[in-house]
PDB file of C-alpha atoms in Angstrom:
ATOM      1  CA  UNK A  87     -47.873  32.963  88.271  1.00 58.00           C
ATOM      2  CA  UNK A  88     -48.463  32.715  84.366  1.00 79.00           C
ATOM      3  CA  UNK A  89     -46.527  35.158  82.526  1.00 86.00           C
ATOM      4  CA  UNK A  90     -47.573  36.147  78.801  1.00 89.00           C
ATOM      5  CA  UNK A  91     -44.796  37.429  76.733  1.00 91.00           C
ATOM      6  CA  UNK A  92     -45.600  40.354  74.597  1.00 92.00           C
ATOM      7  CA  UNK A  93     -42.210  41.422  72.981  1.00 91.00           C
ATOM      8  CA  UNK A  94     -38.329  40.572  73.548  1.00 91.00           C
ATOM      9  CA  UNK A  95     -35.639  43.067  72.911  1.00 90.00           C
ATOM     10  CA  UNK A  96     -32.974  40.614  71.178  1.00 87.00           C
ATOM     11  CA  UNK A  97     -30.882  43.365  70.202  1.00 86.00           C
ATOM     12  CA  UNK A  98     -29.813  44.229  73.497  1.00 87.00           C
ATOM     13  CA  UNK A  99     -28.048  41.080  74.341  1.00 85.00           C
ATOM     14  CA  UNK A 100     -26.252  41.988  71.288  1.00 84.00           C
ATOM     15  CA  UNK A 101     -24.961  45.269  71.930  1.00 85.00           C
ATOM     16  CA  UNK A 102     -24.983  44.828  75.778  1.00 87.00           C
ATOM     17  CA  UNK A 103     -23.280  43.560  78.820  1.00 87.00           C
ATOM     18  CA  UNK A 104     -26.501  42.874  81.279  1.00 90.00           C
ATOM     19  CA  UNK A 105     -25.101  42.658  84.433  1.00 89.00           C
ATOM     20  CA  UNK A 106     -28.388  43.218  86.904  1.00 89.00           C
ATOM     21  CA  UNK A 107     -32.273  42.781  85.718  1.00 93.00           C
ATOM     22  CA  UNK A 108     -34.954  44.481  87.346  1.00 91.00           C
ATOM     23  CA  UNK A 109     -38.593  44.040  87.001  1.00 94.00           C
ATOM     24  CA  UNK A 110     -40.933  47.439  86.523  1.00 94.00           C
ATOM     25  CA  UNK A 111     -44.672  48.037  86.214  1.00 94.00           C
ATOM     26  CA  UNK A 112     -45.525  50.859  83.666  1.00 93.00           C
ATOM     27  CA  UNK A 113     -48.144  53.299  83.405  1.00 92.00           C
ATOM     28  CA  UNK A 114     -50.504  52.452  80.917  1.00 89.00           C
ATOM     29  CA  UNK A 115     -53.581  53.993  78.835  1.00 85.00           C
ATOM     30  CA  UNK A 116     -56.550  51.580  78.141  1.00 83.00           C
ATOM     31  CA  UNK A 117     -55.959  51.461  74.319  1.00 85.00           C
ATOM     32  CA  UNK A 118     -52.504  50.780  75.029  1.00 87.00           C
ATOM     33  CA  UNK A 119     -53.062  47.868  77.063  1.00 88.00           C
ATOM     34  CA  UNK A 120     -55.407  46.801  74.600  1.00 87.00           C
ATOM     35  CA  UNK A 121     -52.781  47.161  71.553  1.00 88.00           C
ATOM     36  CA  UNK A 122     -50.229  45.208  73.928  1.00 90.00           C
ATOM     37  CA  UNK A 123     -52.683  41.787  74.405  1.00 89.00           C
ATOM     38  CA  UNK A 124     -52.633  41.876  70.541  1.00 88.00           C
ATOM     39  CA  UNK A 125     -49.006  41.780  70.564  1.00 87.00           C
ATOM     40  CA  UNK A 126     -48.205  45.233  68.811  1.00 87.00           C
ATOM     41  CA  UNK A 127     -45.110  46.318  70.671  1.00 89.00           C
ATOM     42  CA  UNK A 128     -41.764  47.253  69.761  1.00 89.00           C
ATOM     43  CA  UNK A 129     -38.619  47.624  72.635  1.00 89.00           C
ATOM     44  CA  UNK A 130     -35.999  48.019  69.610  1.00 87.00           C
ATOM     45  CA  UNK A 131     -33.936  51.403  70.401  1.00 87.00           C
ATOM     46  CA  UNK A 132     -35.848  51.893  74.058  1.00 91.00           C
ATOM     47  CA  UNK A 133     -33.946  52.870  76.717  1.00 90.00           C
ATOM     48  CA  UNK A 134     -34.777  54.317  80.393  1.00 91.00           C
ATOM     49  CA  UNK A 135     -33.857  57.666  82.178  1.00 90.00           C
ATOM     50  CA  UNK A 136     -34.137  59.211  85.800  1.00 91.00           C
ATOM     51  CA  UNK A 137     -36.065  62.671  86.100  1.00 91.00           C
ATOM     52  CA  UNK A 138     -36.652  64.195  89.132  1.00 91.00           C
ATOM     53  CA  UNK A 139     -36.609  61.064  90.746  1.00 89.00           C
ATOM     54  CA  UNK A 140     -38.947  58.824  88.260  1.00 92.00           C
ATOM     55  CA  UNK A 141     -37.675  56.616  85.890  1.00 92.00           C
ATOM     56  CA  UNK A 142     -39.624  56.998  82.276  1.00 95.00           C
ATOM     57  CA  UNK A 143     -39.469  55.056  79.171  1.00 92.00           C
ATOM     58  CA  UNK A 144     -38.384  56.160  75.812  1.00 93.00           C
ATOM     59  CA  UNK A 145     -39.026  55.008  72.330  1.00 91.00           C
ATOM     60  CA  UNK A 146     -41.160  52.604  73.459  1.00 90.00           C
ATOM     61  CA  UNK A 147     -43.459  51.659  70.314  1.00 89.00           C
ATOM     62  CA  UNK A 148     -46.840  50.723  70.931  1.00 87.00           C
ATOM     63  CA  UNK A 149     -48.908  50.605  67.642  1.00 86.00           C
ATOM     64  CA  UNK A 150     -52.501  52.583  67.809  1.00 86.00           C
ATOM     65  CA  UNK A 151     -55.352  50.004  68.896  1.00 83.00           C
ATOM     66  CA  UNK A 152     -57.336  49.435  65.965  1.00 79.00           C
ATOM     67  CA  UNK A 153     -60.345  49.830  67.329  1.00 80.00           C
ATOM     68  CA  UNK A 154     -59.823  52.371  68.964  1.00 74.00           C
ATOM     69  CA  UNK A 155     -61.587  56.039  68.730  1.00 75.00           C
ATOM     70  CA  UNK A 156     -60.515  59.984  68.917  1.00 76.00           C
ATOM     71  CA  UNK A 157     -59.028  59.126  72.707  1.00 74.00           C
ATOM     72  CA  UNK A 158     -56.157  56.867  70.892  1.00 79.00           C
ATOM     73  CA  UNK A 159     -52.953  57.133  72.911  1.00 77.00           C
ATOM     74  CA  UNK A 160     -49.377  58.315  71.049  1.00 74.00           C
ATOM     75  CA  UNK A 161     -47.836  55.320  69.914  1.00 79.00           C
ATOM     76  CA  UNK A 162     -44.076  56.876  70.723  1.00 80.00           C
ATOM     77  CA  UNK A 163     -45.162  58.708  73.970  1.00 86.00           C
ATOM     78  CA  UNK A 164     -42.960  58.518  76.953  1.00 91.00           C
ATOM     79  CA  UNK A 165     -44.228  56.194  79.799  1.00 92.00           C
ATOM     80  CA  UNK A 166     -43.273  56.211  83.349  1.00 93.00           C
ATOM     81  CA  UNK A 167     -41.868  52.999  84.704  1.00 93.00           C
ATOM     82  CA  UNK A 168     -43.194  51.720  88.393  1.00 94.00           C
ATOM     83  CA  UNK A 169     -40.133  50.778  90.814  1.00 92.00           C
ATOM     84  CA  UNK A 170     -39.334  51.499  94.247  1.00 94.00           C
ATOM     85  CA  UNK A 171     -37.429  54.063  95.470  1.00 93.00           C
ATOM     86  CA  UNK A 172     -34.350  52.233  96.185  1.00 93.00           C
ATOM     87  CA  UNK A 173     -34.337  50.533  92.814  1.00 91.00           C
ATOM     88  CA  UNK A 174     -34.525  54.496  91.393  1.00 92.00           C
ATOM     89  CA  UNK A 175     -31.557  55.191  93.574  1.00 90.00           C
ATOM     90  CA  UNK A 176     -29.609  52.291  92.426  1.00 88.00           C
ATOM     91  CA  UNK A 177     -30.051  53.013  88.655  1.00 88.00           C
ATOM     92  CA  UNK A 178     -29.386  56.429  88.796  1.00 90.00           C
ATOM     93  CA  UNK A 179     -26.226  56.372  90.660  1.00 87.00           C
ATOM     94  CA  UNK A 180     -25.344  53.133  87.796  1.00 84.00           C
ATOM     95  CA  UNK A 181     -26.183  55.496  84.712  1.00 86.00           C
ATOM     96  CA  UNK A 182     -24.382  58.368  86.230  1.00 86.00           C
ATOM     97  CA  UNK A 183     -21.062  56.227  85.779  1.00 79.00           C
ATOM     98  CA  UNK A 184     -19.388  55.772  82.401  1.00 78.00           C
ATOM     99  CA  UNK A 185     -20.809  53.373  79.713  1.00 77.00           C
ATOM    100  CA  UNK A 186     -23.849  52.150  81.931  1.00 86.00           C
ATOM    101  CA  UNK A 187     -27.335  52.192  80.555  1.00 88.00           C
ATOM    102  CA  UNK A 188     -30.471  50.923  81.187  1.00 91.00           C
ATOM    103  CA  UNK A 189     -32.373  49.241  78.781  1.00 93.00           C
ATOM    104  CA  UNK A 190     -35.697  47.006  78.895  1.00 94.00           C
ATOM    105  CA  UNK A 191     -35.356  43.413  78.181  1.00 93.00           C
ATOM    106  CA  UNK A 192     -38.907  41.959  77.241  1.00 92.00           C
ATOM    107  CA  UNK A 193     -42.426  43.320  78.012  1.00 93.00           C
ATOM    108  CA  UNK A 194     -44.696  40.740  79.672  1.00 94.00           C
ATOM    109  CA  UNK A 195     -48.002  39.947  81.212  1.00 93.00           C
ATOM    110  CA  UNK A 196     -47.938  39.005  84.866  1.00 93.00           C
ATOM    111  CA  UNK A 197     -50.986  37.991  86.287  1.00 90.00           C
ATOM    112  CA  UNK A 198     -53.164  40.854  84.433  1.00 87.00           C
ATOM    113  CA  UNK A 199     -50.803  43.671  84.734  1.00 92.00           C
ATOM    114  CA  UNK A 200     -48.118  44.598  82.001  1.00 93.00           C
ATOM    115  CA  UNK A 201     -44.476  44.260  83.310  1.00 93.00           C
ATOM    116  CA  UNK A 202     -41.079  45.406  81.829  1.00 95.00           C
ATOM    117  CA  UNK A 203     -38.034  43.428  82.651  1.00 94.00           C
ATOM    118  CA  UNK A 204     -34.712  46.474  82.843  1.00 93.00           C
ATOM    119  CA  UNK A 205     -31.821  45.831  82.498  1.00 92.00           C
ATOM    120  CA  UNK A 206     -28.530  47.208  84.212  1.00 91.00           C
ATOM    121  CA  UNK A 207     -26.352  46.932  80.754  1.00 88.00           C
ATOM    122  CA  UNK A 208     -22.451  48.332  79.788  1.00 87.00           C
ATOM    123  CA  UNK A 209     -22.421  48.456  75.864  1.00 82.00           C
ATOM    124  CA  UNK A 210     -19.839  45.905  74.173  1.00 81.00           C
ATOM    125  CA  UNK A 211     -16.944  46.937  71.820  1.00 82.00           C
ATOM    126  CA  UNK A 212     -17.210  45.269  68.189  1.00 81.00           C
ATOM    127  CA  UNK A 213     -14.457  42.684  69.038  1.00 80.00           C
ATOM    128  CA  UNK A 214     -16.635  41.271  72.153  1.00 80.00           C
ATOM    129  CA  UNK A 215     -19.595  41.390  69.212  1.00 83.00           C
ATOM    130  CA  UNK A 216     -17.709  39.123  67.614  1.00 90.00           C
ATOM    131  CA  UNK A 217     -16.204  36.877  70.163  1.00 88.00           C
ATOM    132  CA  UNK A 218     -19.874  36.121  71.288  1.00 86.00           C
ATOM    133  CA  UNK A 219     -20.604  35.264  67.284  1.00 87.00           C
ATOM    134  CA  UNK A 220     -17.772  32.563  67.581  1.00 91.00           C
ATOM    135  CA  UNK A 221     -18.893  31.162  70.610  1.00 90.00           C
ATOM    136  CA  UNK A 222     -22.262  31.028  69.354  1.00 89.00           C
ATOM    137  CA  UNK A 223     -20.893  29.595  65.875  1.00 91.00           C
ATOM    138  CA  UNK A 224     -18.900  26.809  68.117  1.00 93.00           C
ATOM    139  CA  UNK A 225     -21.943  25.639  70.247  1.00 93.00           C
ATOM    140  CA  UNK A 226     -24.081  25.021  67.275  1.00 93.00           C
ATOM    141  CA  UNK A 227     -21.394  23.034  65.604  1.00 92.00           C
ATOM    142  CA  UNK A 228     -20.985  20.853  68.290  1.00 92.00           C
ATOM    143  CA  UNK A 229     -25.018  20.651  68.644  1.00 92.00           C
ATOM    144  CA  UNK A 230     -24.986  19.548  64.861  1.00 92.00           C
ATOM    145  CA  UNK A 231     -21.896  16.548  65.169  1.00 90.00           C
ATOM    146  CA  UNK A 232     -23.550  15.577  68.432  1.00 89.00           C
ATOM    147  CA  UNK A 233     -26.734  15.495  66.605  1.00 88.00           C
ATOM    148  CA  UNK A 234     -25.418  13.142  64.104  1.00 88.00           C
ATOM    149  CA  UNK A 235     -23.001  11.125  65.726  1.00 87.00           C
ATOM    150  CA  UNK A 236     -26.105  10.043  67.856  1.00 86.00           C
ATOM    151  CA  UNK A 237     -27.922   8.526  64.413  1.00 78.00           C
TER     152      UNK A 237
END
């Protein structure tokens, strides 16, 4: 199975705790899909919500195709995510709690169809921000002397 990656959301490790991934099919116009094999997508500030027992994307950004004529689609439209009922279940009764949200992790080509990879996430405070920042400070330090004691 060849995957093509269209766009990562690098943000959300940032701000988020992701604690269970799903995988989702969306519901796509033709110009759309067209605009996403060029690459023109944007997950920054996306998130997904539960209506009447759908889940939908928001603020997903997916530039106008170029080429495309009067029938253009909305770049900022909402889009309705493809999951199973008991995956709808479980991240409902998850974003009902306290501090959960779910938000998509990277948009992707799987064999021909466009796929969005969700994530179950519980935001961090700014001290685990910056606990992650020193571990990821300490790890490339140790990549560097490792680096050059092997010289």
């Amino acid at each position: 199975m060849s995957e093509k990656l269209i766009c990562n959301n690098k943000k959300a490790y940032h701000d988020y705790f992701i604690e269970e991934k799903f995988e989702a099919g969306m519901v796509l116009k033709g110009t759309e899909v067209k605009s996403l094999r060029n690459g023109k997508a944007n997950l920054n500030d996306s998130f997904a919500l539960i209506k009447n027992g759908e889940a939908f994307l928001h603020n997903l950004h997916i530039s106008p195709y170029d080429f495309g004529n009067r029938e253009n689609h909305d770049p900022d439209r909402m889009r309705k995510l493809l999951l199973h009922k008991k995956e709808i279940g479980k991240l409902f009764g998850k974003i009902r709690e306290q501090g959960y949200s779910v938000v998509p992790l990277r948009l992707y080509f799987k064999t021909g169809l466009v796929k969005v990879e969700l994530g179950m996430a519980k935001g961090k405070k700014l001290y685990d921000k910056r606990e992650d920042m020193k571990k990821k400070d300490m790890r490339r330090d140790v990549a560097v002397a490792l680096k050059e004691r092997n010289k």
